[in-house]
Amino acid sequence: MTNKWIDEAEQSLLHTYNRYPIVLERGEGVYLYDTEGKKYLDFAAGIAVCGLGYGHKEYTEALKNQVDTLLHTSNLYYSKPAAEAAEKLTRAAQMDRVFFTNSGTEAIEGALKAARKYAFTEGFGRYEFIAMEHSFHGRTMGAVAVTGNEAYRTPFEPLIGGVKFARYNDLDSVKEQMNEHTCAVIMETLQGEGGIYPIDPAFLQGVRKLCDENHVLLILDEIQCGMGRTGTMFAWQDYGVKPDIMAMAKAIGGGVPVGAFAMTEKVAEKSLAPGDHGTTYGGNPFVCAAVSAVLDIFEKEKICDHVKKVGAYLEAQLDALAERKESVEMRRGKGLMQGLVLNVPVGEVVVKAQKEGLLVITAGGNVLRMVPPLIITEEHVDEMIEKLEKVL
Ligand SMILES: *Cc1c(COP(=O)(O)O)cnc(C)c1O
């Protein structure tokens, strides 16, 4: 059966992924099961998406209710789930206004358009973006243009113009790229795909100050590191600075495809207005019921506090593993977004881990990435370490 699905998929799907030969069928808590009945401890969470794991009762009930009530309306009308989700999300994100998208990359497109429109309204001839090396912001043309990985950009050029790159955690390199044409700096608060690079708090505060002094907006991409993953609702909330615009996706819908970009009132006043931006699906009742349920559960179950605790435990266990194993150079990360820098081929480690019943993913060239469901416990961490110990 397993091979049948794989053969069928390979005949019809565009070959944009080299997939692992596993057909996942169902999930329960923090475990996934394939079509052969093999059980996997999931430290990937569908790439940092399934924050509440699989089959969370309150979450799935909310989805089922909404399916029975109303799925889609378009944005020509109001809906109760959208109103509720927007109120809860802006409160959690300490932002004033939000626009719902269908993915992370669309949230980035929206953030870039919002910054360009703000600069256009201001009328000082600002249009340039400063983005970071090793960054990842998505696969549509605008998001690719600000992604700091040439292999992702080159085949699709010309991309949107006016993008410059600086080095992450190097304030001088940002200063060097900034001029009277700069409209915004865009970066991840903790770099994910590029290799799990945490931000230096002084760098983030320095960039914020530089932006303020030069009338430049700060866009933070919290698509992967947001929604509790680092122990605060959004990663920037731990550093005493605030972005002007932020992008969210991945875990905000708990598995339902939804993203968002949000901004302060100051930006919103001079930014996207009726006619400037839109989406047919974006923020429909179904996905907004998901966002709403996720935010309720975060509050009720104190997910951020839990992540702080279990994240500290994970860090300690990974540090100890790095001490014991010569193949591990170091650990990098924060909370439940962790990377092990390996000096052995990371792809092989991922496959061997799968055989042991553990799902982990990669980042950058040589980093083993762990972004488990946020509900994992210390016992799950121990189980993961036991499996990884064997593999390494
Ligand atoms: C995943 C990701 C994106 C793109 O999100 P998609 O939903 O895949 O379009 C953008 N930025 C960061 C930091 C991400 O991790």
Coordinates of C-alpha atoms and ligand atoms in Angstrom, one line a residue:
M1 CA 0.0 0.0 0.0
T2 CA 2.7 2.4 1.0
N3 CA 4.5 2.0 -2.3
K4 CA 1.2 2.5 -4.2
W5 CA 0.7 6.0 -2.6
I6 CA 4.4 6.9 -3.2
D7 CA 4.2 5.8 -6.9
E8 CA 1.0 7.6 -7.5
A9 CA 2.2 10.8 -5.9
E10 CA 5.5 10.7 -7.9
Q11 CA 3.6 10.3 -11.1
S12 CA 1.4 13.3 -10.6
L13 CA 2.9 15.8 -8.2
L14 CA 5.4 18.3 -9.5
H15 CA 8.8 17.1 -8.3
T16 CA 9.7 20.0 -6.1
Y17 CA 10.6 17.9 -3.0
N18 CA 12.8 14.9 -2.5
R19 CA 10.4 13.3 -0.1
Y20 CA 11.3 10.6 2.5
P21 CA 9.6 7.2 1.6
I22 CA 7.1 7.5 4.5
V23 CA 3.4 7.9 4.1
L24 CA 2.0 9.5 7.2
E25 CA -1.5 8.5 8.0
R26 CA -2.6 9.7 11.4
G27 CA -1.4 11.5 14.5
E28 CA -2.1 11.3 18.2
G29 CA -0.6 13.7 20.7
V30 CA 3.0 14.1 19.7
Y31 CA 3.2 10.8 17.8
L32 CA 2.6 10.1 14.1
Y33 CA 1.8 6.8 12.5
D34 CA 2.6 5.8 8.9
T35 CA 0.6 3.4 6.6
E36 CA 2.6 0.5 7.8
G37 CA 1.6 1.2 11.4
K38 CA 5.1 2.4 12.4
K39 CA 5.1 5.0 15.2
Y40 CA 7.2 8.2 15.2
L41 CA 8.0 10.6 18.0
D42 CA 7.5 13.9 16.2
F43 CA 10.1 16.6 16.7
A44 CA 9.3 18.3 13.4
A45 CA 5.6 19.2 13.9
G46 CA 5.0 19.6 10.1
I47 CA 7.8 22.3 10.2
A48 CA 6.8 24.1 13.3
V49 CA 3.1 24.1 12.5
C50 CA 1.4 21.6 14.7
G51 CA 2.0 23.4 18.0
L52 CA -0.8 21.7 19.7
G53 CA 0.2 18.3 18.4
Y54 CA -2.4 16.0 16.9
G55 CA -6.0 15.5 17.9
H56 CA -6.2 18.2 20.5
K57 CA -9.8 17.8 21.5
E58 CA -10.8 21.4 22.0
Y59 CA -9.1 22.4 18.8
T60 CA -10.6 19.7 16.6
E61 CA -14.0 20.4 18.1
A62 CA -13.8 24.0 17.2
L63 CA -12.8 23.1 13.6
K64 CA -15.7 20.6 13.3
N65 CA -18.2 23.1 14.6
Q66 CA -17.1 25.7 12.1
V67 CA -17.2 23.1 9.2
D68 CA -20.8 22.5 10.1
T69 CA -21.6 26.2 10.4
L70 CA -19.9 28.1 7.6
L71 CA -16.6 27.6 5.7
H72 CA -16.1 30.6 3.5
T73 CA -17.7 33.9 2.8
S74 CA -15.0 36.0 0.9
N75 CA -13.9 39.3 2.4
L76 CA -16.8 41.3 1.0
Y77 CA -18.7 40.5 4.2
Y78 CA -17.9 40.3 7.9
S79 CA -17.8 37.1 9.9
K80 CA -17.8 36.3 13.6
P81 CA -14.7 34.1 13.5
A82 CA -12.7 36.7 11.6
A83 CA -13.7 39.4 14.1
E84 CA -12.8 37.2 17.1
A85 CA -9.5 36.0 15.6
A86 CA -8.4 39.5 14.7
E87 CA -9.1 40.8 18.2
K88 CA -7.3 38.0 19.9
L89 CA -4.3 38.0 17.5
T90 CA -3.7 41.7 17.6
R91 CA -3.9 41.5 21.4
A92 CA -1.4 38.6 21.6
A93 CA 0.9 40.3 19.1
Q94 CA 0.7 43.8 20.6
M95 CA -0.2 45.1 17.2
D96 CA -3.1 47.3 16.2
R97 CA -4.2 45.9 12.8
V98 CA -4.0 42.5 11.1
F99 CA -4.6 41.1 7.6
F100 CA -5.1 37.3 7.3
T101 CA -3.3 35.5 4.5
N102 CA -3.2 31.8 3.4
S103 CA 0.5 31.2 4.0
G104 CA 3.7 32.6 5.4
T105 CA 5.1 33.8 2.1
E106 CA 1.9 35.8 1.5
A107 CA 2.3 37.3 4.9
I108 CA 5.7 38.5 3.8
E109 CA 4.3 39.8 0.5
G110 CA 1.8 41.8 2.5
A111 CA 4.4 43.1 4.9
L112 CA 6.6 44.3 2.0
K113 CA 3.6 45.9 0.3
A114 CA 2.6 47.6 3.5
A115 CA 6.1 49.0 4.0
R116 CA 6.3 50.2 0.4
K117 CA 2.8 51.8 0.6
Y118 CA 3.7 53.6 3.9
A119 CA 6.9 55.0 2.3
F120 CA 4.9 56.0 -0.9
T121 CA 2.4 57.9 1.3
E122 CA 5.2 59.6 3.2
G123 CA 6.6 60.7 -0.2
F124 CA 10.3 60.8 0.6
G125 CA 11.3 58.5 -2.3
R126 CA 12.0 55.5 0.0
Y127 CA 11.6 52.0 -1.5
E128 CA 14.7 49.9 -0.6
F129 CA 14.6 46.9 1.7
I130 CA 17.5 45.7 3.8
A131 CA 17.3 41.9 4.3
M132 CA 19.7 39.5 6.0
E133 CA 22.1 36.8 4.7
H134 CA 21.0 33.2 5.6
S135 CA 17.5 34.4 5.9
F136 CA 14.4 32.6 4.6
H137 CA 11.1 34.4 4.0
G138 CA 9.2 32.2 1.5
R139 CA 8.9 31.2 -2.1
T140 CA 6.8 33.8 -3.9
M141 CA 8.7 36.5 -5.9
G142 CA 8.8 39.2 -3.3
A143 CA 9.7 36.8 -0.4
V144 CA 12.4 35.2 -2.6
A145 CA 13.8 38.6 -3.3
V146 CA 14.5 39.2 0.4
T147 CA 15.7 35.7 1.1
G148 CA 19.4 35.5 1.8
N149 CA 20.1 32.4 -0.2
E150 CA 21.3 32.9 -3.8
A151 CA 20.3 29.4 -5.0
Y152 CA 16.7 30.3 -4.2
R153 CA 16.9 33.6 -6.0
T154 CA 19.0 33.3 -9.1
P155 CA 16.8 31.1 -11.3
F156 CA 13.9 33.5 -10.9
E157 CA 15.6 36.8 -11.6
P158 CA 14.7 39.6 -12.2
L159 CA 13.0 39.7 -8.8
I160 CA 11.6 42.8 -7.1
G161 CA 14.2 45.6 -7.2
G162 CA 15.7 47.6 -4.3
V163 CA 16.8 44.8 -2.0
K164 CA 20.1 44.9 -0.2
F165 CA 21.6 42.3 2.1
A166 CA 23.4 42.8 5.4
R167 CA 24.9 40.3 7.9
Y168 CA 22.7 39.1 10.7
N169 CA 23.9 40.1 14.1
D170 CA 26.3 42.7 12.5
L171 CA 24.9 46.1 13.2
D172 CA 27.7 47.9 11.2
S173 CA 26.7 45.9 8.0
V174 CA 23.1 47.1 8.4
K175 CA 24.4 50.7 8.8
E176 CA 26.4 50.3 5.7
Q177 CA 23.4 49.4 3.6
M178 CA 21.1 52.1 5.0
N179 CA 20.6 55.3 3.1
E180 CA 17.9 57.9 2.3
H181 CA 16.1 55.4 0.1
T182 CA 15.7 52.6 2.7
C183 CA 12.1 52.0 3.6
A184 CA 12.4 48.9 5.8
V185 CA 14.6 46.3 7.4
I186 CA 13.3 42.8 7.3
M187 CA 14.6 39.9 9.3
E188 CA 13.6 36.8 11.3
T189 CA 13.8 37.2 15.1
L190 CA 15.5 33.8 15.2
Q191 CA 16.7 32.5 11.8
G192 CA 15.2 29.2 11.0
E193 CA 15.8 27.6 7.6
G194 CA 19.2 29.3 7.4
G195 CA 20.5 27.2 10.3
I196 CA 18.9 28.2 13.6
Y197 CA 20.7 31.4 14.4
P198 CA 19.4 33.2 17.5
I199 CA 19.4 36.9 17.4
D200 CA 21.9 38.9 19.5
P201 CA 19.6 41.1 21.7
A202 CA 22.0 44.1 21.3
F203 CA 21.8 43.7 17.5
L204 CA 18.0 43.7 17.5
Q205 CA 17.9 46.7 19.8
G206 CA 20.5 48.4 17.6
V207 CA 18.6 47.8 14.4
R208 CA 15.4 49.2 16.1
K209 CA 17.3 52.3 17.1
L210 CA 18.9 52.7 13.7
C211 CA 15.4 52.4 12.1
D212 CA 14.0 55.0 14.4
E213 CA 16.8 57.5 13.7
N214 CA 16.5 57.0 10.0
H215 CA 12.7 56.9 9.5
V216 CA 12.9 53.3 8.5
L217 CA 10.3 50.6 9.3
L218 CA 11.3 47.3 11.1
I219 CA 9.6 44.2 9.8
L220 CA 10.1 41.0 11.9
D221 CA 9.4 37.6 10.4
E222 CA 7.9 35.6 13.2
I223 CA 6.5 32.9 10.9
Q224 CA 8.6 30.1 12.5
C225 CA 9.9 31.5 15.7
G226 CA 6.6 33.1 16.8
M227 CA 3.5 31.6 18.5
G228 CA 5.1 30.5 21.7
R229 CA 8.0 28.6 20.2
T230 CA 10.8 30.5 22.0
G231 CA 8.8 30.8 25.3
T232 CA 7.0 34.1 24.6
M233 CA 4.0 34.5 22.4
F234 CA 6.3 36.2 19.8
A235 CA 10.1 36.0 19.9
W236 CA 10.6 39.8 19.9
Q237 CA 8.6 40.2 23.1
D238 CA 11.6 38.9 25.1
Y239 CA 13.9 41.8 23.9
G240 CA 12.2 45.1 24.8
V241 CA 11.7 46.2 21.2
K242 CA 8.7 46.2 19.0
P243 CA 8.5 45.8 15.2
D244 CA 6.4 48.2 13.1
I245 CA 5.1 45.3 10.9
M246 CA 5.3 41.6 11.7
A247 CA 4.6 38.4 9.7
M248 CA 3.1 35.3 11.2
A249 CA 2.0 31.8 9.9
K250 CA 2.9 28.2 10.6
A251 CA 1.6 27.6 14.1
I252 CA -1.0 30.3 14.3
G253 CA -3.6 27.9 12.7
G254 CA -2.4 24.8 14.4
G255 CA -2.3 23.0 11.1
V256 CA -4.9 24.9 9.0
P257 CA -3.3 27.0 6.3
V258 CA -3.3 30.5 7.6
G259 CA -0.9 33.4 7.9
A260 CA -1.1 37.0 8.9
F261 CA 0.7 40.3 8.8
A262 CA 0.1 42.9 11.5
M263 CA 1.1 46.4 12.1
T264 CA 0.9 49.4 14.4
E265 CA -1.7 52.1 13.9
K266 CA 1.0 54.5 12.9
V267 CA 1.9 52.4 9.9
A268 CA -1.7 51.3 9.2
E269 CA -2.8 55.0 8.9
K270 CA -0.5 55.6 5.9
S271 CA -0.4 52.1 4.5
L272 CA -2.7 49.6 2.7
A273 CA -6.2 51.1 2.0
P274 CA -9.2 49.8 0.2
G275 CA -8.1 48.7 -3.3
D276 CA -4.4 48.2 -2.3
H277 CA -4.5 44.6 -1.2
G278 CA -6.8 41.6 -1.0
T279 CA -7.4 37.9 -0.9
T280 CA -10.3 35.7 -1.7
Y281 CA -9.7 33.0 0.9
G282 CA -7.6 34.9 3.4
G283 CA -9.1 35.0 6.9
N284 CA -12.2 32.9 6.0
P285 CA -14.5 31.7 8.9
F286 CA -12.9 28.2 8.9
V287 CA -9.2 29.3 9.3
C288 CA -10.2 32.1 11.7
A289 CA -12.0 29.6 13.9
A290 CA -8.7 27.7 14.0
V291 CA -6.7 30.8 14.9
S292 CA -9.2 31.7 17.6
A293 CA -9.2 28.2 19.1
V294 CA -5.4 28.1 19.1
L295 CA -5.1 31.4 20.9
D296 CA -7.8 30.3 23.5
I297 CA -5.9 27.1 24.2
F298 CA -2.6 28.9 24.4
E299 CA -4.0 31.1 27.2
K300 CA -5.9 28.3 29.0
E301 CA -3.1 25.8 28.9
K302 CA -0.4 28.5 29.6
I303 CA 1.6 27.1 26.6
C304 CA 4.3 29.8 26.8
D305 CA 5.1 29.0 30.4
H306 CA 5.2 25.3 29.5
V307 CA 7.6 26.0 26.6
K308 CA 9.9 28.0 28.9
K309 CA 10.1 25.0 31.2
V310 CA 10.3 22.1 28.8
G311 CA 12.5 24.3 26.5
A312 CA 15.1 24.7 29.3
Y313 CA 15.1 21.0 29.9
L314 CA 15.5 20.3 26.1
E315 CA 18.4 22.7 26.0
A316 CA 20.1 21.1 29.0
Q317 CA 19.7 17.6 27.5
L318 CA 20.9 18.7 24.1
D319 CA 24.0 20.4 25.6
A320 CA 24.8 17.2 27.5
L321 CA 24.4 15.2 24.3
A322 CA 26.7 17.6 22.5
E323 CA 29.3 17.0 25.3
R324 CA 29.0 13.2 24.9
K325 CA 29.0 13.0 21.1
E326 CA 31.9 13.9 18.9
S327 CA 29.6 14.3 15.9
V328 CA 27.9 17.2 17.5
E329 CA 29.8 20.5 17.3
M330 CA 27.3 22.7 19.2
R331 CA 23.7 23.4 20.0
R332 CA 22.0 26.7 18.9
G333 CA 18.5 27.9 19.5
K334 CA 15.9 29.0 22.0
G335 CA 13.0 27.3 23.7
L336 CA 11.5 24.6 21.4
M337 CA 13.4 25.8 18.3
Q338 CA 16.7 24.1 18.6
G339 CA 19.5 23.1 16.2
L340 CA 22.5 20.7 16.6
V341 CA 25.4 21.6 14.4
L342 CA 26.8 18.3 13.2
N343 CA 30.1 17.4 11.6
V344 CA 28.6 14.3 9.9
P345 CA 26.1 14.3 7.0
V346 CA 22.9 15.6 8.6
G347 CA 20.7 14.0 5.9
E348 CA 21.8 10.6 6.9
V349 CA 21.2 11.3 10.6
V350 CA 17.6 12.3 9.7
V351 CA 17.0 9.0 7.8
K352 CA 18.5 6.9 10.6
A353 CA 16.4 8.8 13.1
Q354 CA 13.3 7.9 11.1
K355 CA 14.2 4.2 11.3
E356 CA 14.5 4.6 15.1
G357 CA 11.0 6.2 15.1
L358 CA 12.0 9.8 15.5
L359 CA 11.1 12.7 13.1
V360 CA 13.6 15.5 13.0
I361 CA 14.5 17.9 10.1
T362 CA 17.5 19.8 8.8
A363 CA 18.3 23.5 8.5
G364 CA 21.1 25.3 6.7
G365 CA 23.8 22.8 5.5
N366 CA 24.7 20.9 8.6
V367 CA 22.2 21.6 11.3
L368 CA 19.8 19.0 12.7
R369 CA 16.6 21.0 13.5
M370 CA 14.1 20.3 16.2
V371 CA 10.8 22.2 16.3
P372 CA 8.5 19.8 18.2
P373 CA 4.8 20.3 19.1
L374 CA 4.8 22.8 22.0
I375 CA 3.0 20.4 24.2
I376 CA 5.9 17.9 24.5
T377 CA 6.9 16.9 28.0
E378 CA 10.2 16.1 29.6
E379 CA 9.5 12.4 29.1
H380 CA 9.3 13.0 25.3
V381 CA 12.6 14.9 25.4
D382 CA 14.2 11.9 27.2
E383 CA 12.7 9.5 24.6
M384 CA 14.1 11.7 21.8
I385 CA 17.6 11.8 23.4
E386 CA 17.6 8.1 23.8
K387 CA 16.8 7.6 20.1
L388 CA 19.2 10.3 18.9
E389 CA 21.9 8.9 21.1
K390 CA 21.7 5.5 19.2
V391 CA 21.7 7.3 15.8
L392 CA 24.7 9.5 16.5
Ligands
LIG1 C1 8.1 28.8 6.6 C2 8.6 30.2 6.6 C3 8.2 31.2 5.7 C4 7.2 30.8 4.5 O1 6.0 30.3 4.9 P1 5.1 29.4 3.9 O2 3.9 29.2 4.7 O3 5.9 28.2 3.6 O4 4.9 30.2 2.7 C5 8.6 32.5 5.8 N1 9.5 32.8 6.7 C6 9.9 32.0 7.7 C7 10.8 32.4 8.7 C8 9.5 30.6 7.6 O5 10.0 29.8 8.5

